[in-house]
Structure formats: C-alpha cells, structure tokens
C-alpha cells in the first residue's frame, strides 16, 4: 500500500466517522457530509433557475389553493429558518417538488389528480417531507462518498496495474454504486417521505386518507399512459407497495395526529 493510498483511507475514515445524523420523525440513521446551510443555498439557486426557465400559472384560484394548503403544511413542519414560497408552474407535467429551504413547486398537470384538498395536502406533505428529512443532502453525501471510494480504488489499482485498469475500475464502481446503493436508498427515501408527509398533512388538519386516494389515482393514470414502471431499478416503490404501506400506517397517523390537529 502506498503512502498516498494510506492517507486517502485515513481521510475517508474521518469523513465517515463525522457524518452520522438522524432523520426527523423516523429517527433513521443518515450519512450526511453536506451541511443544511449548503443544501439551502443550493435550493435557493435552483429555485431561481426554475423561475427563470418556467412560466408561472395565472390561474389565481389554483395558485391561492396551492398557497393556502402549503401555508398549513409549512406551519405543521415548524421550520422557522425556511423561507417558504409556493409556485404553480404552467406545464402539463404530473410533478411537484420542494427544494431545501422551502421553495415548493407544483405543475398544473398534477392538479387533475389532486381534486380534493386532502389529496393536494398529501402531495404537499410528501414533497415538504423530502426537504425536512434532508433527502437531497443525503443523496449528495452518498454521491460524494461514492466518488471518494472510486478514487481510492483507482489509486490502489493504478499503483499496480496502470491507468487502463484504473479507468475500468472507475467505470465498474460507478455502475455498482448506482444499482447497489443509490437507487434502493432513494426508494427508501420515497417510502419515508410518504409516511412523514401523511404526518404533516394530518397535523395540518387534512385527512391522511388523501394519500390513499391520490395514489390510486396515480396508479390509474400511470397505467393509462403505459408507465407502470417495475419496482426494481426505479427510484420509487411500486404503486401497489406504496398503497399497501400507506394503508398499514394510515390508522395510527390519523389517531395520533389528525384527531389532535390544532390547525383544523
């Protein structure tokens, strides 16, 4: 082992030891080497980029609806350091997301699937949960660690087998990291956001069963478009798995949070 490789291992070990965190609500252990401040700065920049490229909707009723539901979810989230904004983008895409720092974007295409405020709150809660749980920072941390691991492996092979073998290792490592670590972890994040999203919606006074009706609509919509993606190699759980998980947790969340909601 070369001195350079030894120092690389020492540096990586120090990073790993210092990178333990706990997820909000679920208390799941997280690997985190990206600070929340860094996440929020990236979120602000990304929000500005979206607003430069996309056209905002002028449908005042739907914009107000997004903001009203969003304000209640934001109050339930209790993140005073977030600068909350709620935007409706004029595009048929069925999508929504919340950037770190509280910049929330809905696309008009998803409104046909969120006809009730409970369903809208399910989407809002889910996307806000991703930000609260720092899933973006977690994925960035995993990617940085994977990159560091690949570099260490390249050093090891490069010391003995030349640059060609080193390049092959880097390519193989990238594939292994994508299939073996990043995608399954992202599916776990989606399930976690489903659970915490229902909690936020319930705390805000919305019926948590809105998540169930939402995903049943999503399932029907996806099948009508021929977009029933297999669960493996997908960043989302299968719809059937998702609905089953929501059903298994909905009763307890309703009893603990919805029935005691202060923002009814």
PDB file of C-alpha atoms in Angstrom:
ATOM      1  CA  UNK A   1       0.000   0.000   0.000  1.00  0.00           C
ATOM      2  CA  UNK A   2       1.443   3.354  -0.965  1.00  0.00           C
ATOM      3  CA  UNK A   3       1.626   6.293   1.420  1.00  0.00           C
ATOM      4  CA  UNK A   4      -0.805   8.183  -0.829  1.00  0.00           C
ATOM      5  CA  UNK A   5      -3.364   5.384  -0.585  1.00  0.00           C
ATOM      6  CA  UNK A   6      -2.946   5.148   3.182  1.00  0.00           C
ATOM      7  CA  UNK A   7      -3.667   8.852   3.592  1.00  0.00           C
ATOM      8  CA  UNK A   8      -6.697   8.519   1.319  1.00  0.00           C
ATOM      9  CA  UNK A   9      -8.113   5.776   3.540  1.00  0.00           C
ATOM     10  CA  UNK A  10      -7.463   7.844   6.671  1.00  0.00           C
ATOM     11  CA  UNK A  11      -9.267  10.841   5.170  1.00  0.00           C
ATOM     12  CA  UNK A  12     -12.231   8.737   4.088  1.00  0.00           C
ATOM     13  CA  UNK A  13     -12.475   7.092   7.525  1.00  0.00           C
ATOM     14  CA  UNK A  14     -12.506  10.510   9.212  1.00  0.00           C
ATOM     15  CA  UNK A  15     -15.339  11.654   6.963  1.00  0.00           C
ATOM     16  CA  UNK A  16     -17.382   8.524   7.670  1.00  0.00           C
ATOM     17  CA  UNK A  17     -16.966   8.860  11.441  1.00  0.00           C
ATOM     18  CA  UNK A  18     -18.075  12.510  11.404  1.00  0.00           C
ATOM     19  CA  UNK A  19     -21.074  12.021   9.150  1.00  0.00           C
ATOM     20  CA  UNK A  20     -23.732  10.448  11.387  1.00  0.00           C
ATOM     21  CA  UNK A  21     -27.146  12.154  11.584  1.00  0.00           C
ATOM     22  CA  UNK A  22     -30.742  11.261  12.471  1.00  0.00           C
ATOM     23  CA  UNK A  23     -33.790  11.814  10.266  1.00  0.00           C
ATOM     24  CA  UNK A  24     -36.671  13.898  11.636  1.00  0.00           C
ATOM     25  CA  UNK A  25     -39.715  11.921  12.860  1.00  0.00           C
ATOM     26  CA  UNK A  26     -38.370   8.470  11.919  1.00  0.00           C
ATOM     27  CA  UNK A  27     -35.028   8.775  13.758  1.00  0.00           C
ATOM     28  CA  UNK A  28     -33.373   6.783  10.970  1.00  0.00           C
ATOM     29  CA  UNK A  29     -29.587   6.979  10.880  1.00  0.00           C
ATOM     30  CA  UNK A  30     -28.319   9.065   7.977  1.00  0.00           C
ATOM     31  CA  UNK A  31     -24.932   9.528   6.346  1.00  0.00           C
ATOM     32  CA  UNK A  32     -24.540  13.295   5.951  1.00  0.00           C
ATOM     33  CA  UNK A  33     -21.435  15.229   4.944  1.00  0.00           C
ATOM     34  CA  UNK A  34     -23.337  18.124   3.344  1.00  0.00           C
ATOM     35  CA  UNK A  35     -24.431  20.867   5.755  1.00  0.00           C
ATOM     36  CA  UNK A  36     -28.006  22.125   5.898  1.00  0.00           C
ATOM     37  CA  UNK A  37     -26.728  25.593   5.020  1.00  0.00           C
ATOM     38  CA  UNK A  38     -25.143  24.220   1.856  1.00  0.00           C
ATOM     39  CA  UNK A  39     -28.397  22.471   0.976  1.00  0.00           C
ATOM     40  CA  UNK A  40     -30.426  25.640   1.459  1.00  0.00           C
ATOM     41  CA  UNK A  41     -28.023  27.686  -0.667  1.00  0.00           C
ATOM     42  CA  UNK A  42     -28.321  25.131  -3.461  1.00  0.00           C
ATOM     43  CA  UNK A  43     -32.102  25.135  -3.037  1.00  0.00           C
ATOM     44  CA  UNK A  44     -32.275  28.913  -3.408  1.00  0.00           C
ATOM     45  CA  UNK A  45     -30.121  28.855  -6.533  1.00  0.00           C
ATOM     46  CA  UNK A  46     -32.176  26.020  -8.038  1.00  0.00           C
ATOM     47  CA  UNK A  47     -35.425  27.875  -7.313  1.00  0.00           C
ATOM     48  CA  UNK A  48     -34.120  30.953  -9.104  1.00  0.00           C
ATOM     49  CA  UNK A  49     -33.134  28.796 -12.077  1.00  0.00           C
ATOM     50  CA  UNK A  50     -36.607  27.219 -12.247  1.00  0.00           C
ATOM     51  CA  UNK A  51     -38.330  30.604 -12.145  1.00  0.00           C
ATOM     52  CA  UNK A  52     -36.106  31.885 -14.959  1.00  0.00           C
ATOM     53  CA  UNK A  53     -36.940  28.931 -17.210  1.00  0.00           C
ATOM     54  CA  UNK A  54     -40.570  28.153 -16.398  1.00  0.00           C
ATOM     55  CA  UNK A  55     -43.802  30.109 -16.764  1.00  0.00           C
ATOM     56  CA  UNK A  56     -45.911  30.553 -13.638  1.00  0.00           C
ATOM     57  CA  UNK A  57     -49.645  29.939 -13.822  1.00  0.00           C
ATOM     58  CA  UNK A  58     -52.057  32.885 -13.809  1.00  0.00           C
ATOM     59  CA  UNK A  59     -54.926  30.766 -12.514  1.00  0.00           C
ATOM     60  CA  UNK A  60     -55.474  32.796  -9.356  1.00  0.00           C
ATOM     61  CA  UNK A  61     -57.862  30.273  -7.781  1.00  0.00           C
ATOM     62  CA  UNK A  62     -55.428  27.371  -8.109  1.00  0.00           C
ATOM     63  CA  UNK A  63     -52.432  29.492  -7.112  1.00  0.00           C
ATOM     64  CA  UNK A  64     -54.271  30.589  -3.974  1.00  0.00           C
ATOM     65  CA  UNK A  65     -55.258  26.987  -3.272  1.00  0.00           C
ATOM     66  CA  UNK A  66     -51.622  25.853  -3.505  1.00  0.00           C
ATOM     67  CA  UNK A  67     -50.522  28.660  -1.195  1.00  0.00           C
ATOM     68  CA  UNK A  68     -53.304  28.063   1.326  1.00  0.00           C
ATOM     69  CA  UNK A  69     -52.628  24.331   1.655  1.00  0.00           C
ATOM     70  CA  UNK A  70     -48.888  24.988   1.582  1.00  0.00           C
ATOM     71  CA  UNK A  71     -49.076  27.501   4.421  1.00  0.00           C
ATOM     72  CA  UNK A  72     -50.813  24.960   6.655  1.00  0.00           C
ATOM     73  CA  UNK A  73     -48.291  22.248   5.826  1.00  0.00           C
ATOM     74  CA  UNK A  74     -45.446  24.718   6.446  1.00  0.00           C
ATOM     75  CA  UNK A  75     -46.894  25.600   9.854  1.00  0.00           C
ATOM     76  CA  UNK A  76     -47.070  21.897  10.717  1.00  0.00           C
ATOM     77  CA  UNK A  77     -43.465  21.430   9.561  1.00  0.00           C
ATOM     78  CA  UNK A  78     -42.295  24.045  12.094  1.00  0.00           C
ATOM     79  CA  UNK A  79     -39.109  25.073  10.267  1.00  0.00           C
ATOM     80  CA  UNK A  80     -38.710  28.786  11.127  1.00  0.00           C
ATOM     81  CA  UNK A  81     -35.403  29.008   9.244  1.00  0.00           C
ATOM     82  CA  UNK A  82     -37.138  28.083   5.960  1.00  0.00           C
ATOM     83  CA  UNK A  83     -38.258  30.922   3.692  1.00  0.00           C
ATOM     84  CA  UNK A  84     -41.404  29.308   2.314  1.00  0.00           C
ATOM     85  CA  UNK A  85     -42.585  30.011  -1.227  1.00  0.00           C
ATOM     86  CA  UNK A  86     -45.284  28.187  -3.209  1.00  0.00           C
ATOM     87  CA  UNK A  87     -45.286  28.332  -7.006  1.00  0.00           C
ATOM     88  CA  UNK A  88     -47.600  26.854  -9.639  1.00  0.00           C
ATOM     89  CA  UNK A  89     -45.861  26.216 -12.970  1.00  0.00           C
ATOM     90  CA  UNK A  90     -47.941  26.237 -16.156  1.00  0.00           C
ATOM     91  CA  UNK A  91     -46.999  22.844 -17.573  1.00  0.00           C
ATOM     92  CA  UNK A  92     -48.878  19.560 -18.144  1.00  0.00           C
ATOM     93  CA  UNK A  93     -46.193  17.555 -16.333  1.00  0.00           C
ATOM     94  CA  UNK A  94     -47.520  15.497 -13.407  1.00  0.00           C
ATOM     95  CA  UNK A  95     -44.949  16.586 -10.852  1.00  0.00           C
ATOM     96  CA  UNK A  96     -44.204  18.618  -7.730  1.00  0.00           C
ATOM     97  CA  UNK A  97     -41.118  19.163  -5.584  1.00  0.00           C
ATOM     98  CA  UNK A  98     -39.828  21.085  -2.574  1.00  0.00           C
ATOM     99  CA  UNK A  99     -36.276  22.409  -2.623  1.00  0.00           C
ATOM    100  CA  UNK A 100     -34.200  22.706   0.569  1.00  0.00           C
ATOM    101  CA  UNK A 101     -35.142  25.946   2.274  1.00  0.00           C
ATOM    102  CA  UNK A 102     -38.854  25.681   1.494  1.00  0.00           C
ATOM    103  CA  UNK A 103     -39.227  26.575  -2.191  1.00  0.00           C
ATOM    104  CA  UNK A 104     -42.202  24.480  -3.362  1.00  0.00           C
ATOM    105  CA  UNK A 105     -43.180  23.980  -7.000  1.00  0.00           C
ATOM    106  CA  UNK A 106     -46.342  22.348  -8.342  1.00  0.00           C
ATOM    107  CA  UNK A 107     -47.029  21.754 -12.033  1.00  0.00           C
ATOM    108  CA  UNK A 108     -50.551  22.295 -13.351  1.00  0.00           C
ATOM    109  CA  UNK A 109     -50.535  18.747 -14.722  1.00  0.00           C
ATOM    110  CA  UNK A 110     -50.847  17.309 -11.224  1.00  0.00           C
ATOM    111  CA  UNK A 111     -53.998  19.286 -10.397  1.00  0.00           C
ATOM    112  CA  UNK A 112     -56.219  16.831 -12.287  1.00  0.00           C
ATOM    113  CA  UNK A 113     -55.104  14.152  -9.812  1.00  0.00           C
ATOM    114  CA  UNK A 114     -55.484  16.333  -6.705  1.00  0.00           C
ATOM    115  CA  UNK A 115     -59.116  17.364  -6.924  1.00  0.00           C
ATOM    116  CA  UNK A 116     -59.569  17.458  -3.139  1.00  0.00           C
ATOM    117  CA  UNK A 117     -57.511  19.471  -0.683  1.00  0.00           C
ATOM    118  CA  UNK A 118     -56.721  16.259   1.213  1.00  0.00           C
ATOM    119  CA  UNK A 119     -55.080  14.883  -1.951  1.00  0.00           C
ATOM    120  CA  UNK A 120     -53.255  18.153  -2.559  1.00  0.00           C
ATOM    121  CA  UNK A 121     -52.033  18.086   1.047  1.00  0.00           C
ATOM    122  CA  UNK A 122     -50.774  14.528   0.516  1.00  0.00           C
ATOM    123  CA  UNK A 123     -48.566  15.712  -2.352  1.00  0.00           C
ATOM    124  CA  UNK A 124     -47.519  18.859  -0.485  1.00  0.00           C
ATOM    125  CA  UNK A 125     -46.708  16.913   2.674  1.00  0.00           C
ATOM    126  CA  UNK A 126     -44.713  14.326   0.743  1.00  0.00           C
ATOM    127  CA  UNK A 127     -42.580  16.915  -1.050  1.00  0.00           C
ATOM    128  CA  UNK A 128     -42.020  19.018   2.073  1.00  0.00           C
ATOM    129  CA  UNK A 129     -41.052  15.829   3.925  1.00  0.00           C
ATOM    130  CA  UNK A 130     -38.220  15.242   1.450  1.00  0.00           C
ATOM    131  CA  UNK A 131     -36.786  18.634   2.424  1.00  0.00           C
ATOM    132  CA  UNK A 132     -37.325  18.190   6.181  1.00  0.00           C
ATOM    133  CA  UNK A 133     -35.699  14.764   6.073  1.00  0.00           C
ATOM    134  CA  UNK A 134     -32.772  16.238   4.133  1.00  0.00           C
ATOM    135  CA  UNK A 135     -33.006  13.616   1.438  1.00  0.00           C
ATOM    136  CA  UNK A 136     -31.229  15.842  -1.064  1.00  0.00           C
ATOM    137  CA  UNK A 137     -28.262  16.303   1.255  1.00  0.00           C
ATOM    138  CA  UNK A 138     -28.238  12.603   1.995  1.00  0.00           C
ATOM    139  CA  UNK A 139     -28.069  11.722  -1.692  1.00  0.00           C
ATOM    140  CA  UNK A 140     -25.359  14.308  -2.305  1.00  0.00           C
ATOM    141  CA  UNK A 141     -23.400  12.874   0.632  1.00  0.00           C
ATOM    142  CA  UNK A 142     -23.742   9.347  -0.756  1.00  0.00           C
ATOM    143  CA  UNK A 143     -22.587  10.521  -4.179  1.00  0.00           C
ATOM    144  CA  UNK A 144     -19.558  12.300  -2.698  1.00  0.00           C
ATOM    145  CA  UNK A 145     -18.636   9.229  -0.658  1.00  0.00           C
ATOM    146  CA  UNK A 146     -19.046   7.006  -3.724  1.00  0.00           C
ATOM    147  CA  UNK A 147     -16.781   9.336  -5.676  1.00  0.00           C
ATOM    148  CA  UNK A 148     -14.190   9.247  -2.903  1.00  0.00           C
ATOM    149  CA  UNK A 149     -14.370   5.445  -2.777  1.00  0.00           C
ATOM    150  CA  UNK A 150     -13.887   5.240  -6.510  1.00  0.00           C
ATOM    151  CA  UNK A 151     -10.845   7.480  -6.313  1.00  0.00           C
ATOM    152  CA  UNK A 152      -9.304   5.339  -3.573  1.00  0.00           C
ATOM    153  CA  UNK A 153      -9.888   2.200  -5.627  1.00  0.00           C
ATOM    154  CA  UNK A 154      -8.329   3.879  -8.633  1.00  0.00           C
ATOM    155  CA  UNK A 155      -5.277   4.759  -6.573  1.00  0.00           C
ATOM    156  CA  UNK A 156      -4.921   1.150  -5.422  1.00  0.00           C
ATOM    157  CA  UNK A 157      -5.214  -0.356  -8.893  1.00  0.00           C
ATOM    158  CA  UNK A 158      -3.301   2.449 -10.545  1.00  0.00           C
ATOM    159  CA  UNK A 159      -0.336   1.744  -8.284  1.00  0.00           C
ATOM    160  CA  UNK A 160      -0.070  -1.811  -9.552  1.00  0.00           C
ATOM    161  CA  UNK A 161      -1.819  -2.201 -12.878  1.00  0.00           C
ATOM    162  CA  UNK A 162      -1.576   1.080 -14.724  1.00  0.00           C
ATOM    163  CA  UNK A 163      -4.016   3.740 -15.806  1.00  0.00           C
ATOM    164  CA  UNK A 164      -6.080   1.490 -18.119  1.00  0.00           C
ATOM    165  CA  UNK A 165      -7.085  -0.848 -15.285  1.00  0.00           C
ATOM    166  CA  UNK A 166      -7.716   2.176 -13.080  1.00  0.00           C
ATOM    167  CA  UNK A 167     -10.148   3.621 -15.629  1.00  0.00           C
ATOM    168  CA  UNK A 168     -12.019   0.310 -15.931  1.00  0.00           C
ATOM    169  CA  UNK A 169     -12.347   0.123 -12.150  1.00  0.00           C
ATOM    170  CA  UNK A 170     -13.841   3.613 -12.033  1.00  0.00           C
ATOM    171  CA  UNK A 171     -16.440   2.695 -14.637  1.00  0.00           C
ATOM    172  CA  UNK A 172     -17.359  -0.552 -12.864  1.00  0.00           C
ATOM    173  CA  UNK A 173     -17.543   1.189  -9.499  1.00  0.00           C
ATOM    174  CA  UNK A 174     -19.926   3.788 -10.880  1.00  0.00           C
ATOM    175  CA  UNK A 175     -22.305   1.085 -12.105  1.00  0.00           C
ATOM    176  CA  UNK A 176     -22.132  -0.767  -8.807  1.00  0.00           C
ATOM    177  CA  UNK A 177     -22.816   2.361  -6.783  1.00  0.00           C
ATOM    178  CA  UNK A 178     -25.816   3.280  -8.922  1.00  0.00           C
ATOM    179  CA  UNK A 179     -27.521  -0.130  -8.811  1.00  0.00           C
ATOM    180  CA  UNK A 180     -26.372  -1.381  -5.437  1.00  0.00           C
ATOM    181  CA  UNK A 181     -26.589   1.721  -3.257  1.00  0.00           C
ATOM    182  CA  UNK A 182     -28.160   4.829  -4.716  1.00  0.00           C
ATOM    183  CA  UNK A 183     -31.395   3.536  -6.258  1.00  0.00           C
ATOM    184  CA  UNK A 184     -32.536   1.283  -3.380  1.00  0.00           C
ATOM    185  CA  UNK A 185     -31.691   4.065  -0.948  1.00  0.00           C
ATOM    186  CA  UNK A 186     -33.787   6.521  -2.941  1.00  0.00           C
ATOM    187  CA  UNK A 187     -36.739   4.125  -2.889  1.00  0.00           C
ATOM    188  CA  UNK A 188     -36.366   4.015   0.910  1.00  0.00           C
ATOM    189  CA  UNK A 189     -36.440   7.806   0.955  1.00  0.00           C
ATOM    190  CA  UNK A 190     -39.682   7.819  -1.034  1.00  0.00           C
ATOM    191  CA  UNK A 191     -41.335   5.480   1.477  1.00  0.00           C
ATOM    192  CA  UNK A 192     -40.074   7.613   4.356  1.00  0.00           C
ATOM    193  CA  UNK A 193     -41.437  10.766   2.708  1.00  0.00           C
ATOM    194  CA  UNK A 194     -44.814   9.059   2.256  1.00  0.00           C
ATOM    195  CA  UNK A 195     -45.011   8.377   5.994  1.00  0.00           C
ATOM    196  CA  UNK A 196     -43.773  11.780   7.174  1.00  0.00           C
ATOM    197  CA  UNK A 197     -45.863  13.500   4.506  1.00  0.00           C
ATOM    198  CA  UNK A 198     -49.008  11.902   5.927  1.00  0.00           C
ATOM    199  CA  UNK A 199     -47.964  13.060   9.395  1.00  0.00           C
ATOM    200  CA  UNK A 200     -47.529  16.650   8.205  1.00  0.00           C
ATOM    201  CA  UNK A 201     -50.868  16.615   6.376  1.00  0.00           C
ATOM    202  CA  UNK A 202     -52.627  15.202   9.436  1.00  0.00           C
ATOM    203  CA  UNK A 203     -51.004  17.770  11.751  1.00  0.00           C
ATOM    204  CA  UNK A 204     -52.220  20.471   9.363  1.00  0.00           C
ATOM    205  CA  UNK A 205     -55.782  19.181   9.694  1.00  0.00           C
ATOM    206  CA  UNK A 206     -56.060  17.218   6.442  1.00  0.00           C
ATOM    207  CA  UNK A 207     -57.431  13.688   6.310  1.00  0.00           C
ATOM    208  CA  UNK A 208     -54.447  11.309   5.820  1.00  0.00           C
ATOM    209  CA  UNK A 209     -56.556   9.030   3.615  1.00  0.00           C
ATOM    210  CA  UNK A 210     -55.984  11.672   0.932  1.00  0.00           C
ATOM    211  CA  UNK A 211     -52.675   9.902   0.280  1.00  0.00           C
ATOM    212  CA  UNK A 212     -54.527   6.659  -0.410  1.00  0.00           C
ATOM    213  CA  UNK A 213     -56.964   8.157  -2.913  1.00  0.00           C
ATOM    214  CA  UNK A 214     -54.107  10.106  -4.514  1.00  0.00           C
ATOM    215  CA  UNK A 215     -52.000   7.032  -5.199  1.00  0.00           C
ATOM    216  CA  UNK A 216     -54.956   5.081  -6.501  1.00  0.00           C
ATOM    217  CA  UNK A 217     -55.494   7.892  -8.992  1.00  0.00           C
ATOM    218  CA  UNK A 218     -51.775   7.914  -9.769  1.00  0.00           C
ATOM    219  CA  UNK A 219     -51.887   4.177 -10.410  1.00  0.00           C
ATOM    220  CA  UNK A 220     -54.811   4.510 -12.824  1.00  0.00           C
ATOM    221  CA  UNK A 221     -53.166   7.454 -14.576  1.00  0.00           C
ATOM    222  CA  UNK A 222     -49.812   5.661 -14.960  1.00  0.00           C
ATOM    223  CA  UNK A 223     -51.465   2.556 -16.394  1.00  0.00           C
ATOM    224  CA  UNK A 224     -53.476   4.650 -18.843  1.00  0.00           C
ATOM    225  CA  UNK A 225     -50.177   6.132 -20.062  1.00  0.00           C
ATOM    226  CA  UNK A 226     -48.367   2.792 -20.144  1.00  0.00           C
ATOM    227  CA  UNK A 227     -45.980   3.995 -17.444  1.00  0.00           C
ATOM    228  CA  UNK A 228     -46.242   1.175 -14.925  1.00  0.00           C
ATOM    229  CA  UNK A 229     -42.539   1.112 -14.033  1.00  0.00           C
ATOM    230  CA  UNK A 230     -41.121  -2.081 -12.457  1.00  0.00           C
ATOM    231  CA  UNK A 231     -40.159  -1.613  -8.815  1.00  0.00           C
ATOM    232  CA  UNK A 232     -36.579  -2.776  -9.268  1.00  0.00           C
ATOM    233  CA  UNK A 233     -34.305  -0.138 -10.832  1.00  0.00           C
ATOM    234  CA  UNK A 234     -36.933   2.513 -10.093  1.00  0.00           C
ATOM    235  CA  UNK A 235     -36.396   5.448  -7.761  1.00  0.00           C
ATOM    236  CA  UNK A 236     -39.949   4.982  -6.493  1.00  0.00           C
ATOM    237  CA  UNK A 237     -41.605   1.972  -4.861  1.00  0.00           C
ATOM    238  CA  UNK A 238     -44.204   0.181  -6.972  1.00  0.00           C
ATOM    239  CA  UNK A 239     -47.628   1.764  -6.632  1.00  0.00           C
ATOM    240  CA  UNK A 240     -49.010  -1.449  -5.114  1.00  0.00           C
ATOM    241  CA  UNK A 241     -46.285  -1.470  -2.455  1.00  0.00           C
ATOM    242  CA  UNK A 242     -46.845   2.208  -1.805  1.00  0.00           C
ATOM    243  CA  UNK A 243     -50.598   1.840  -1.328  1.00  0.00           C
ATOM    244  CA  UNK A 244     -50.109  -1.140   0.991  1.00  0.00           C
ATOM    245  CA  UNK A 245     -47.610   0.801   3.123  1.00  0.00           C
ATOM    246  CA  UNK A 246     -49.920   3.820   3.303  1.00  0.00           C
ATOM    247  CA  UNK A 247     -52.833   1.623   4.371  1.00  0.00           C
ATOM    248  CA  UNK A 248     -50.744  -0.018   7.089  1.00  0.00           C
ATOM    249  CA  UNK A 249     -49.726   3.337   8.647  1.00  0.00           C
ATOM    250  CA  UNK A 250     -52.778   5.488   7.989  1.00  0.00           C
ATOM    251  CA  UNK A 251     -54.822   4.469  11.038  1.00  0.00           C
ATOM    252  CA  UNK A 252     -52.075   5.159  13.561  1.00  0.00           C
ATOM    253  CA  UNK A 253     -51.221   8.502  11.949  1.00  0.00           C
ATOM    254  CA  UNK A 254     -54.882   9.545  11.934  1.00  0.00           C
ATOM    255  CA  UNK A 255     -55.295   8.651  15.608  1.00  0.00           C
ATOM    256  CA  UNK A 256     -52.089  10.338  16.757  1.00  0.00           C
ATOM    257  CA  UNK A 257     -52.013  13.466  14.601  1.00  0.00           C
ATOM    258  CA  UNK A 258     -55.235  14.149  12.691  1.00  0.00           C
ATOM    259  CA  UNK A 259     -57.619  13.759  15.615  1.00  0.00           C
ATOM    260  CA  UNK A 260     -55.463  16.077  17.719  1.00  0.00           C
ATOM    261  CA  UNK A 261     -54.663  18.609  14.985  1.00  0.00           C
ATOM    262  CA  UNK A 262     -54.590  22.205  16.193  1.00  0.00           C
ATOM    263  CA  UNK A 263     -54.962  23.707  12.707  1.00  0.00           C
ATOM    264  CA  UNK A 264     -58.432  22.342  11.882  1.00  0.00           C
TER     265      UNK A 264
END
